[in-house]
Structures are given as structure tokens and as C-alpha cells.
XYZ file of N, CA and C in Angstrom:
726
model
N 65.885 41.040 -49.674
C 64.304 39.808 -49.607
C 62.643 40.813 -49.394
N 62.280 40.968 -50.320
C 61.419 42.075 -50.103
C 60.256 41.604 -49.647
N 59.313 42.885 -49.518
C 57.805 42.803 -48.445
C 57.676 41.845 -48.970
N 57.125 41.777 -50.066
C 56.282 40.908 -51.419
C 57.101 39.390 -50.179
N 58.122 39.216 -51.046
C 58.685 38.075 -50.563
C 58.440 37.288 -49.319
N 58.447 37.782 -48.458
C 58.255 37.885 -46.996
C 57.521 37.475 -46.671
N 56.094 38.179 -47.290
C 54.845 37.875 -47.010
C 54.691 36.022 -47.210
N 54.439 36.215 -49.082
C 54.659 34.942 -49.552
C 55.154 33.332 -48.857
N 56.582 34.032 -48.386
C 56.906 32.753 -47.512
C 56.602 32.721 -46.271
N 55.823 33.817 -45.731
C 55.370 33.637 -44.177
C 54.038 32.522 -44.317
N 53.200 33.329 -45.339
C 51.881 32.343 -46.003
C 52.430 30.964 -45.824
N 53.535 30.749 -47.232
C 53.750 29.042 -46.723
C 53.639 28.291 -46.076
N 54.632 29.167 -45.046
C 55.529 28.039 -43.692
C 53.897 28.354 -42.963
N 53.032 29.045 -42.593
C 51.897 29.560 -41.887
C 50.915 27.776 -42.030
N 50.482 27.831 -43.678
C 49.777 26.940 -44.222
C 50.507 25.181 -43.970
N 51.439 25.079 -44.087
C 52.415 23.862 -44.705
C 52.381 23.617 -43.144
N 52.907 24.717 -41.697
C 52.967 24.125 -40.514
C 51.164 24.333 -40.181
N 50.486 24.975 -40.191
C 49.324 23.872 -40.201
C 48.967 22.325 -39.491
N 49.366 21.952 -41.296
C 49.086 20.619 -41.502
C 49.824 19.426 -40.762
N 51.515 20.283 -40.281
C 52.263 19.629 -40.072
C 51.758 19.456 -38.488
N 51.196 20.181 -37.653
C 50.657 20.312 -36.333
C 49.382 18.998 -36.096
N 48.764 19.162 -37.465
C 47.989 18.064 -37.466
C 47.749 16.717 -37.489
N 49.563 16.279 -38.441
C 50.129 15.365 -38.746
C 50.038 14.644 -37.094
N 51.838 15.650 -36.321
C 51.413 14.962 -34.681
C 49.973 14.963 -33.961
N 49.415 15.797 -34.178
C 48.062 14.937 -33.057
C 47.746 13.771 -33.540
N 47.292 13.282 -35.086
C 47.091 12.709 -35.960
C 48.057 11.158 -34.838
N 49.217 12.021 -35.054
C 50.690 10.444 -34.675
C 50.321 9.991 -32.786
N 49.668 11.765 -32.376
C 49.356 11.018 -31.377
C 48.259 10.195 -30.986
N 47.373 11.061 -31.292
C 46.074 10.126 -31.446
C 46.196 8.654 -31.740
N 47.146 8.413 -32.840
C 47.603 6.713 -33.119
C 47.964 6.144 -31.993
N 48.917 6.750 -31.317
C 49.576 6.472 -29.923
C 48.592 5.833 -28.728
N 47.248 6.673 -29.394
C 46.186 6.445 -28.139
C 45.385 5.256 -28.185
N 44.909 5.309 -29.820
C 44.668 3.145 -30.117
C 45.660 2.480 -29.372
N 46.877 3.064 -30.164
C 47.723 1.752 -28.936
C 47.699 2.118 -27.763
N 47.358 2.560 -27.101
C 47.720 2.687 -25.702
C 46.309 1.092 -25.416
N 44.638 2.364 -26.079
C 43.979 1.460 -25.709
C 43.630 0.059 -26.068
N 44.477 -0.496 -26.753
C 44.315 -1.974 -27.769
C 45.000 -2.532 -26.907
N 46.157 -2.275 -25.492
C 46.638 -3.241 -24.861
C 47.796 -3.898 -25.529
N 47.676 -3.556 -26.437
C 49.189 -4.079 -27.610
C 50.532 -4.338 -26.576
N 51.168 -4.941 -26.547
C 52.615 -4.950 -26.557
C 53.473 -5.725 -27.519
N 54.573 -5.059 -27.359
C 55.616 -5.714 -28.270
C 57.253 -6.603 -26.722
N 57.066 -7.707 -27.642
C 58.553 -8.647 -26.725
C 59.682 -8.445 -27.412
N 60.847 -7.728 -27.517
C 62.151 -7.838 -27.798
C 62.682 -9.066 -27.995
N 62.145 -9.623 -27.032
C 62.456 -11.195 -27.011
C 62.235 -12.023 -28.655
N 60.607 -11.604 -28.081
C 60.254 -12.938 -29.726
C 60.728 -11.992 -30.758
N 60.888 -10.602 -30.893
C 60.888 -9.706 -32.226
C 62.633 -10.463 -32.436
N 63.629 -10.932 -31.622
C 64.480 -10.556 -32.084
C 65.231 -12.439 -32.702
N 64.037 -13.368 -31.578
C 64.140 -14.623 -31.859
C 63.093 -15.181 -34.050
N 62.135 -14.159 -33.652
C 61.264 -14.570 -35.148
C 61.040 -13.853 -35.991
N 62.401 -13.188 -36.502
C 62.245 -12.013 -37.491
C 63.628 -11.857 -37.622
N 64.148 -10.286 -38.283
C 65.676 -9.609 -38.447
C 65.429 -8.965 -38.624
N 64.440 -8.269 -38.140
C 64.118 -6.449 -38.059
C 64.855 -6.638 -37.022
N 65.670 -4.974 -36.833
C 65.926 -4.878 -34.897
C 64.617 -3.984 -34.826
N 65.133 -3.810 -33.378
C 63.243 -3.445 -32.230
C 63.209 -2.123 -32.840
N 63.946 -1.415 -33.099
C 63.924 0.001 -33.332
C 62.851 -0.224 -34.668
N 62.930 -0.762 -35.778
C 62.479 -0.635 -36.932
C 60.496 -0.946 -36.451
N 61.651 -2.287 -36.159
C 60.413 -2.529 -35.318
C 58.833 -2.390 -34.943
N 59.163 -1.500 -33.596
C 58.370 -0.971 -33.343
C 57.775 0.841 -34.780
N 58.834 1.179 -34.980
C 58.312 2.018 -35.814
C 57.135 1.415 -37.537
N 57.720 0.242 -37.544
C 56.956 -0.737 -38.265
C 55.318 -0.481 -38.575
N 55.321 -1.568 -36.866
C 54.023 -1.482 -36.295
C 53.002 -0.288 -35.949
N 54.058 0.943 -35.971
C 52.689 2.241 -35.531
C 52.859 3.027 -37.381
N 53.260 3.197 -37.937
C 53.118 3.463 -39.349
C 52.346 2.140 -40.076
N 52.417 0.863 -39.965
C 51.807 -0.268 -40.475
C 50.684 -0.496 -40.749
N 50.053 -0.383 -38.844
C 49.298 -1.029 -37.870
C 48.307 0.085 -37.320
N 49.026 2.003 -37.682
C 48.221 2.499 -37.605
C 47.577 4.071 -37.948
N 49.403 4.515 -38.436
C 49.562 5.538 -38.966
C 49.234 5.742 -40.479
N 48.939 4.375 -40.995
C 48.464 3.767 -42.233
C 47.058 3.491 -42.075
N 46.120 3.006 -41.140
C 44.798 2.488 -41.598
C 44.136 2.758 -40.589
N 44.406 4.020 -39.938
C 43.515 5.085 -39.569
C 42.959 6.399 -40.050
N 43.937 6.790 -41.175
C 43.711 7.972 -41.931
C 42.223 8.957 -42.130
N 41.067 8.617 -42.144
C 39.855 8.373 -41.933
C 40.193 9.351 -40.365
N 40.979 9.255 -39.401
C 40.765 10.154 -38.325
C 42.003 11.679 -38.601
N 42.597 11.669 -39.540
C 43.253 12.111 -40.705
C 42.208 13.294 -41.124
N 41.757 13.205 -42.273
C 40.985 13.404 -42.954
C 39.450 14.240 -42.495
N 39.202 13.854 -41.679
C 38.269 14.420 -41.175
C 38.634 15.538 -39.650
N 39.862 15.454 -39.360
C 40.150 16.678 -39.097
C 41.163 17.696 -39.823
N 41.371 17.230 -41.002
C 41.609 18.067 -41.919
C 41.642 17.621 -43.631
N 40.264 18.055 -43.687
C 40.154 17.377 -45.290
C 40.999 17.875 -46.474
N 42.186 18.133 -46.256
C 43.175 18.670 -47.498
C 44.330 17.320 -46.932
N 44.608 16.648 -46.581
C 45.556 15.626 -46.244
C 44.765 14.624 -46.524
N 43.582 13.759 -46.899
C 42.844 13.157 -47.552
C 43.847 12.069 -48.209
N 44.499 12.627 -49.566
C 45.735 12.000 -49.280
C 46.879 11.271 -49.011
N 47.112 11.604 -47.429
C 48.237 11.320 -47.568
C 49.052 10.480 -47.100
N 50.762 10.283 -47.380
C 51.025 8.801 -47.623
C 52.104 8.650 -45.805
N 52.260 7.767 -45.600
C 53.351 7.073 -44.302
C 54.212 6.056 -45.062
N 55.347 6.366 -45.072
C 55.584 5.144 -45.335
C 57.770 4.816 -44.903
N 57.468 3.499 -44.445
C 59.347 3.136 -43.694
C 60.474 3.703 -44.809
N 61.431 4.296 -43.929
C 62.813 3.940 -44.521
C 62.115 4.230 -45.936
N 62.385 5.676 -46.541
C 62.073 6.145 -47.097
C 64.352 6.688 -47.595
N 64.238 6.451 -49.154
C 65.709 7.529 -49.677
C 65.507 8.863 -49.825
N 66.247 9.531 -49.399
C 66.348 10.942 -50.432
C 68.002 11.616 -49.855
N 68.193 11.731 -51.464
C 69.767 12.549 -51.323
C 69.853 13.847 -50.589
N 71.274 13.640 -50.232
C 71.444 14.919 -49.388
C 73.705 16.037 -49.878
N 73.569 16.539 -49.065
C 74.723 16.876 -49.451
C 74.831 17.025 -48.122
N 76.196 16.362 -47.986
C 76.876 17.247 -46.407
C 78.390 17.935 -46.064
N 77.161 18.790 -46.031
C 77.998 20.344 -45.201
C 79.666 19.881 -44.368
N 79.764 19.134 -44.168
C 80.834 19.064 -43.161
C 81.909 18.291 -44.173
N 82.009 17.716 -45.344
C 82.750 16.864 -46.714
C 82.819 16.969 -47.881
N 81.253 17.724 -48.334
C 81.275 18.344 -49.720
C 80.315 17.228 -49.881
N 80.201 16.381 -49.255
C 80.235 14.982 -50.308
C 78.287 14.039 -50.615
N 77.793 14.164 -52.170
C 76.427 13.623 -52.234
C 76.050 12.404 -51.489
N 75.702 12.195 -50.306
C 75.181 10.993 -50.186
C 73.672 10.042 -49.770
N 73.784 9.196 -49.170
C 71.850 8.899 -48.961
C 71.236 9.245 -47.472
N 69.768 10.270 -47.777
C 69.037 10.111 -46.005
C 68.202 8.854 -46.108
N 68.576 8.427 -45.364
C 67.182 7.085 -44.841
C 66.885 7.502 -43.923
N 65.372 8.063 -44.051
C 64.293 7.855 -43.783
C 63.478 7.808 -42.939
N 62.962 7.472 -41.577
C 62.668 6.386 -41.128
C 61.207 6.903 -41.044
N 60.825 8.006 -41.307
C 59.520 7.427 -41.178
C 59.293 8.901 -42.276
N 58.183 8.875 -43.934
C 58.827 9.173 -44.738
C 56.877 9.712 -45.156
N 57.222 11.130 -45.021
C 55.448 11.828 -45.020
C 55.503 12.673 -46.429
N 54.452 12.230 -47.226
C 54.392 13.161 -48.573
C 52.967 12.919 -49.095
N 52.654 13.949 -50.112
C 50.949 14.192 -50.300
C 50.442 15.106 -49.285
N 50.856 16.250 -48.710
C 50.455 16.798 -48.010
C 49.344 18.383 -48.489
N 49.580 18.241 -49.791
C 48.264 19.396 -50.309
C 49.049 20.262 -50.271
N 49.978 20.845 -50.786
C 50.818 22.056 -50.501
C 52.035 22.097 -51.954
N 51.304 21.456 -52.526
C 52.290 21.869 -53.727
C 51.978 23.255 -53.814
N 50.671 23.241 -53.930
C 50.485 24.707 -55.219
C 51.429 25.716 -54.675
N 51.332 26.129 -53.097
C 52.145 27.459 -52.245
C 53.368 26.784 -52.434
N 53.918 25.903 -52.623
C 55.237 25.464 -53.102
C 55.533 25.136 -54.336
N 54.654 25.280 -55.018
C 54.767 25.418 -56.844
C 55.418 23.878 -56.919
N 55.722 22.874 -56.305
C 56.619 21.874 -56.017
C 55.251 20.683 -56.915
N 55.647 19.480 -57.597
C 54.929 18.322 -57.452
C 55.008 17.543 -56.013
N 53.476 17.225 -55.558
C 53.060 17.083 -54.209
C 54.230 15.976 -53.757
N 54.362 14.712 -54.724
C 55.500 13.952 -54.496
C 56.409 14.168 -53.899
N 56.866 15.200 -54.473
C 58.111 15.386 -53.316
C 58.481 16.149 -52.710
N 57.182 17.113 -52.420
C 57.349 17.714 -50.350
C 57.019 16.716 -49.998
N 57.227 16.630 -48.712
C 58.207 15.396 -47.468
C 58.387 16.357 -46.511
N 57.612 15.845 -45.363
C 57.468 15.988 -43.544
C 58.565 14.863 -43.512
N 59.886 14.398 -42.719
C 60.167 13.521 -42.190
C 60.206 13.928 -40.357
N 60.189 12.747 -39.631
C 60.055 12.196 -38.281
C 61.986 10.890 -38.329
N 62.280 11.336 -38.005
C 63.106 10.058 -37.333
C 62.933 9.504 -36.355
N 63.153 8.529 -35.850
C 62.839 7.864 -34.125
C 64.686 7.444 -33.488
N 63.765 6.969 -32.200
C 65.019 6.510 -30.882
C 64.438 6.351 -30.312
N 65.283 4.859 -29.614
C 64.285 4.084 -28.466
C 65.802 5.192 -27.715
N 64.873 4.857 -26.033
C 64.996 5.425 -25.090
C 64.910 4.498 -24.054
N 66.100 3.499 -23.517
C 65.774 3.061 -22.509
C 66.833 3.237 -21.080
N 67.914 4.248 -21.945
C 68.085 5.055 -19.744
C 68.473 6.221 -20.803
N 68.435 7.488 -19.275
C 68.775 9.077 -20.118
C 70.006 9.909 -21.069
N 71.163 8.031 -20.902
C 71.803 8.476 -21.765
C 72.072 8.405 -23.205
N 70.778 7.794 -23.403
C 70.168 8.143 -24.955
C 70.616 8.625 -25.501
N 69.909 10.025 -24.742
C 69.359 10.784 -25.605
C 70.727 11.451 -26.243
N 71.535 11.185 -26.082
C 72.505 11.561 -27.314
C 72.859 10.723 -28.562
N 72.499 9.694 -29.066
C 71.794 9.561 -29.459
C 70.700 10.469 -30.409
N 69.635 10.279 -30.038
C 68.555 11.674 -30.212
C 69.106 12.595 -30.727
N 69.928 14.001 -29.962
C 70.634 15.117 -30.595
C 71.408 14.301 -31.409
N 72.222 13.015 -32.313
C 72.821 12.793 -33.467
C 71.709 13.839 -34.267
N 70.287 13.052 -34.474
C 69.709 13.879 -35.552
C 69.455 15.247 -36.163
N 69.292 15.946 -34.672
C 69.514 17.056 -34.979
C 70.796 17.840 -35.509
N 71.960 16.979 -35.265
C 73.507 17.614 -35.849
C 73.220 17.447 -37.131
N 72.704 16.237 -37.910
C 72.534 15.700 -39.239
C 71.032 16.478 -39.156
N 70.056 17.050 -39.085
C 69.173 18.377 -39.881
C 70.027 19.331 -39.768
N 70.888 19.485 -39.029
C 71.549 20.657 -39.465
C 73.216 20.749 -40.308
N 73.064 19.863 -40.515
C 74.175 19.671 -41.087
C 73.783 19.159 -41.893
N 72.759 18.822 -43.272
C 72.218 18.434 -44.430
C 71.955 19.568 -45.102
N 72.249 19.440 -46.730
C 71.387 20.593 -47.046
C 70.564 19.127 -48.451
N 69.550 19.149 -48.268
C 68.824 18.428 -48.646
C 68.759 18.891 -50.011
N 69.529 17.593 -51.238
C 69.199 18.439 -52.585
C 67.254 18.500 -53.039
N 66.496 17.686 -52.346
C 65.183 17.691 -52.834
C 64.039 18.176 -51.930
N 63.141 19.248 -52.314
C 62.208 20.421 -51.696
C 62.195 19.233 -50.337
N 63.005 20.466 -48.710
C 63.182 20.236 -47.196
C 61.926 20.950 -46.851
N 60.654 20.911 -45.889
C 60.071 22.090 -45.350
C 61.631 22.729 -43.883
N 60.743 23.869 -43.960
C 61.797 23.537 -42.566
C 60.922 23.825 -40.534
N 60.334 22.031 -41.202
C 59.951 22.000 -40.385
C 60.452 20.428 -40.522
N 60.972 19.328 -39.411
C 60.946 18.240 -39.043
C 60.708 17.270 -37.826
N 60.474 16.481 -37.910
C 59.775 16.040 -36.644
C 60.852 14.695 -36.066
N 61.190 14.226 -35.131
C 61.876 13.695 -34.170
C 60.937 12.824 -32.836
N 60.358 11.476 -32.972
C 59.699 10.428 -32.263
C 60.470 9.103 -31.579
N 60.633 9.754 -30.045
C 61.475 9.067 -28.641
C 60.493 7.350 -28.472
N 60.421 6.726 -28.737
C 60.120 5.340 -27.888
C 60.685 5.257 -26.914
N 60.617 5.509 -25.257
C 60.724 5.729 -24.087
C 60.564 4.385 -23.318
N 61.251 3.463 -23.207
C 60.550 2.722 -22.745
C 61.440 2.120 -21.211
N 61.917 3.575 -20.994
C 61.907 2.832 -19.487
C 61.134 3.623 -18.240
N 60.868 2.695 -17.507
C 59.642 3.294 -16.316
C 59.813 4.506 -15.711
N 60.532 4.484 -15.160
C 61.825 5.612 -13.651
C 61.885 7.021 -14.870
N 61.850 7.003 -16.682
C 61.816 8.078 -17.053
C 61.089 9.605 -17.781
N 60.953 10.553 -17.681
C 59.485 10.800 -18.251
C 60.020 12.037 -19.373
N 59.195 12.377 -19.951
C 59.508 13.107 -20.629
C 60.006 14.082 -20.056
N 59.391 14.809 -19.164
C 60.630 15.699 -18.685
C 61.526 15.408 -18.498
N 62.269 14.691 -17.644
C 63.060 13.996 -17.610
C 63.826 14.104 -18.637
N 63.975 13.595 -20.472
C 64.332 13.312 -21.411
C 64.677 15.053 -21.938
N 63.445 15.542 -22.455
C 63.369 17.211 -22.516
C 64.811 17.958 -21.844
N 64.586 17.606 -20.950
C 65.279 18.450 -19.196
C 66.985 18.215 -20.051
N 67.052 17.371 -20.064
C 68.542 16.607 -20.639
C 69.153 16.542 -21.957
N 68.226 16.791 -22.684
C 68.485 16.963 -23.461
C 69.101 18.696 -24.259
N 67.822 19.577 -23.104
C 68.491 20.934 -23.504
C 69.530 20.985 -22.505
N 69.549 20.556 -21.819
C 71.314 20.732 -20.829
C 72.400 20.206 -21.966
N 72.335 19.526 -22.727
C 73.130 18.830 -23.908
C 73.751 20.123 -24.875
N 72.154 20.583 -25.292
C 72.204 21.087 -26.241
C 72.900 22.369 -26.041
N 72.822 22.962 -24.400
C 74.057 24.091 -24.363
C 74.890 24.235 -24.616
N 76.041 23.127 -24.146
C 77.278 22.261 -24.527
C 78.053 22.259 -25.603
N 76.709 22.222 -26.756
C 76.998 21.363 -28.348
C 76.988 22.938 -29.769
N 79.067 22.888 -29.739
C 78.475 23.978 -30.339
C 78.331 24.219 -31.370
N 78.614 23.011 -32.349
C 77.801 22.335 -34.084
C 76.398 22.929 -34.306
N 76.049 22.943 -33.125
C 74.648 22.655 -33.243
C 73.642 24.389 -32.852
N 73.439 25.106 -34.201
C 72.587 25.925 -32.906
C 71.788 26.240 -32.793
N 70.958 26.331 -31.548
C 70.000 26.117 -31.139
C 69.336 27.320 -31.069
N 68.176 27.994 -31.251
C 67.326 29.449 -31.496
C 67.033 29.465 -30.479
N 65.697 28.526 -30.100
C 64.902 27.627 -28.590
C 64.673 26.655 -28.613
N 65.265 26.110 -27.859
C 65.323 24.825 -26.761
C 63.964 24.242 -26.748
N 64.411 22.912 -26.580
C 62.265 22.205 -26.572
C 61.146 22.780 -24.947
N 60.125 23.504 -25.651
C 59.155 23.554 -24.416
C 58.433 22.601 -25.391
N 57.568 22.674 -23.888
C 56.257 22.033 -24.169
C 55.242 22.752 -25.616
N 54.957 21.880 -25.722
C 53.859 21.956 -26.866
C 52.559 21.454 -26.789
N 51.587 21.399 -26.442
C 50.333 20.488 -26.300
C 49.895 20.567 -27.727
N 49.468 19.503 -27.681
C 48.255 19.164 -29.629
C 47.850 18.225 -29.019
N 47.995 17.719 -28.277
C 47.040 16.579 -28.411
C 46.567 16.163 -26.623
N 45.168 16.781 -26.868
C 44.055 16.655 -24.984
C 44.551 15.379 -23.662
N 44.934 14.540 -24.284
C 45.075 12.721 -24.102
C 47.223 12.349 -23.606
N 48.074 13.751 -24.796
C 49.173 12.968 -24.462
C 49.802 14.484 -24.344
N 50.814 14.051 -23.601
C 51.848 14.778 -23.227
C 53.024 14.099 -23.154
N 54.507 15.799 -23.414
C 55.225 14.320 -24.335
C 55.708 15.215 -25.887
N 54.406 15.883 -26.072
C 55.260 16.581 -27.703
C 55.582 18.316 -26.715
N 56.529 18.074 -27.903
C 57.511 19.202 -27.521
C 58.070 20.108 -29.398
N 58.878 21.254 -28.920
C 58.909 22.326 -30.234
C 60.285 23.112 -29.922
N 61.023 22.818 -30.412
C 62.967 23.111 -31.128
C 62.738 24.274 -32.255
N 63.602 24.913 -32.219
C 64.151 25.521 -33.219
C 65.582 25.422 -32.666
N 66.035 25.570 -34.660
C 67.517 25.354 -34.912
C 67.880 25.931 -35.478
N 69.283 26.255 -36.250
C 69.724 26.825 -37.845
C 70.713 25.897 -38.657
N 70.412 25.787 -39.915
C 71.194 25.379 -40.970
C 72.457 25.941 -40.160
N 73.404 25.215 -39.893
C 75.349 25.406 -40.210
C 75.629 26.204 -41.621
N 74.827 25.827 -42.578
C 75.519 26.155 -43.823
C 75.369 27.799 -43.978
N 73.573 26.980 -44.570
C 72.804 28.662 -44.945
C 72.113 29.295 -43.313
N 72.082 29.051 -42.467
C 71.972 30.116 -41.217
C 70.027 30.351 -41.133
N 69.788 28.992 -42.228
C 67.969 29.670 -41.934
C 67.494 28.499 -40.841
N 66.499 29.348 -40.257
C 66.147 28.524 -39.014
C 64.910 27.545 -39.134
N 65.416 26.177 -38.802
C 64.188 25.716 -38.858
C 63.495 25.093 -37.088
N 62.808 24.182 -37.085
C 61.703 24.091 -36.099
C 62.425 22.347 -36.503
N 61.699 22.016 -34.998
C 61.449 19.931 -35.162
C 60.819 20.217 -33.691
N 59.417 18.887 -34.319
C 58.358 19.717 -33.481
C 58.911 17.983 -33.054
N 58.828 17.644 -31.769
C 59.444 16.604 -30.809
C 58.330 15.476 -29.962
N 57.697 14.108 -30.133
C 57.194 13.665 -29.936
C 58.090 11.966 -28.259
N 57.864 12.495 -27.181
C 58.433 11.987 -26.908
C 57.046 10.615 -25.685
N 57.198 9.582 -26.442
C 56.065 9.052 -26.065
C 56.513 7.717 -24.865
N 55.569 7.281 -24.140
C 55.951 6.732 -23.168
C 55.858 5.179 -23.817
N 56.424 4.580 -23.786
C 55.993 3.062 -24.159
C 57.342 1.745 -23.254
N 56.623 2.513 -22.322
C 56.928 1.495 -20.857
C 56.240 -0.152 -20.804
N 55.294 0.196 -21.512
C 54.175 -0.516 -20.782
C 53.292 -1.276 -22.013
N 54.599 -0.945 -23.364
C 53.836 -1.449 -24.955
C 55.451 -2.985 -25.061
N 56.657 -2.027 -24.333
C 57.558 -2.652 -24.751
C 57.573 -3.951 -23.750
N 58.359 -5.214 -23.240
C 57.858 -6.007 -22.928
C 59.540 -7.206 -23.462
N 59.913 -7.237 -21.929
C 61.604 -8.225 -22.529
C 60.935 -9.659 -22.931
């Protein structure tokens, strides 16, 4: 790669990551709005009155009730994100490097219209940031969380995928802290050979009132390209009820 190409690539990633950081801040801000509203979600009620899996329900409520409705806060923070779009359960295609087959990729939180189409030379509709969500009711649930890191590492996406990923944990256990979870994840990552971890999870505070924001870096197994993950490990123990 020439020096000019390196400069262009570094500039693209820097501009894009600045937007990703603001999006993570915005999700944390919406989380504070949820906490301040004193809203709670009953798993029993969701089970009896809907056919929606509870993890999906938590995600729908965050997207539809907060991320979609408060975008003015995001626009005030970074005006170039005024057209941003938040959608649940969008599907894209990818090639599984394990068997070489083309497969559908269900994205928990699909975020596009990031205003970076010019620097990526791609239609803004096709440039997206993906966030995968998991419930954590006990510390062993971090194994399911790590499955998403493995997924990011093994998949070659057919549409433009930014070198940044997102993960969100709904932590429902009152006696488990985000530090417990990040430490447990890092210990497990040390023993997993098929996930190449360049930088384990470390606290990366992007919001003055919300703790539990982390960042890590890993390598694609096929291309060896480095990608970053922003982690939101959020305390839902006062939000979720039986």
C-alpha cells in the first residue's frame, strides 16, 4: 500500500470512527432517558401478551421508544448524522469462511445513513454500523456474547462493512457488574484460538454518566484485517422484572 493509500484509509477510518463514537454516546444517552423514566419491562407480561422473545422485546423498546424518537439529541451533537436511521432485525449477506457458503446475516440493530458516503465512495444506504445484543442473566452468559465476536471474525460480508462493530449486553443480574463481565470475557478470549484478539476489552468512557462502555480490537480470520468492537455493557437489573 502506498503512502497516499495509507493516508486515505486512515482518514476514512478516523472520520467514520468519530461518527461511531457519537452513536455510542447517543445510545448511552438514550439509556439514561430510559433509567430516568423509571420504566420497567416484565418478562412474564411479555411472554403472556406477545409472541416476541424477551431479548428482542428489550431491543425493540430501546430502538423504537428511544433511539428513533430522540434523534434531535444526536443531531445537536453531530449535525452530519441528522439523517441517521435505526432499524431492528435487518438482514445482509455474508460468506462463511468456515464452509465457503453464502448465508443471511440477521443484524440486531442496523444503523445506516451515517453521512460518510463520499469518503467511502458508496451509496449511504449501503454503509452501515451493526450492533448485536445479548441478555446476561448470569456470568456464564458471556459465552453467548463471545459468539458474536467469533461471528464478526469469521464472516466476509458481501456489502460494505465498516471496520467497526458494536455489541450491547442487557445485564439483568443485580450482583454482576460490567467489570465482572469484561474481566470474564477477556479471560475466555485468552483461551480461544479461533478469535484473534489484538486488544482485549478495556474501558472506553464516551458518556459522562454511563459506565460500562468498552472497546476491543480483533483480526478477521480470513483477511487478517483488524476491526474494532464498541461494547455497551448496560445494567438492566432495575429495568427488567419477572
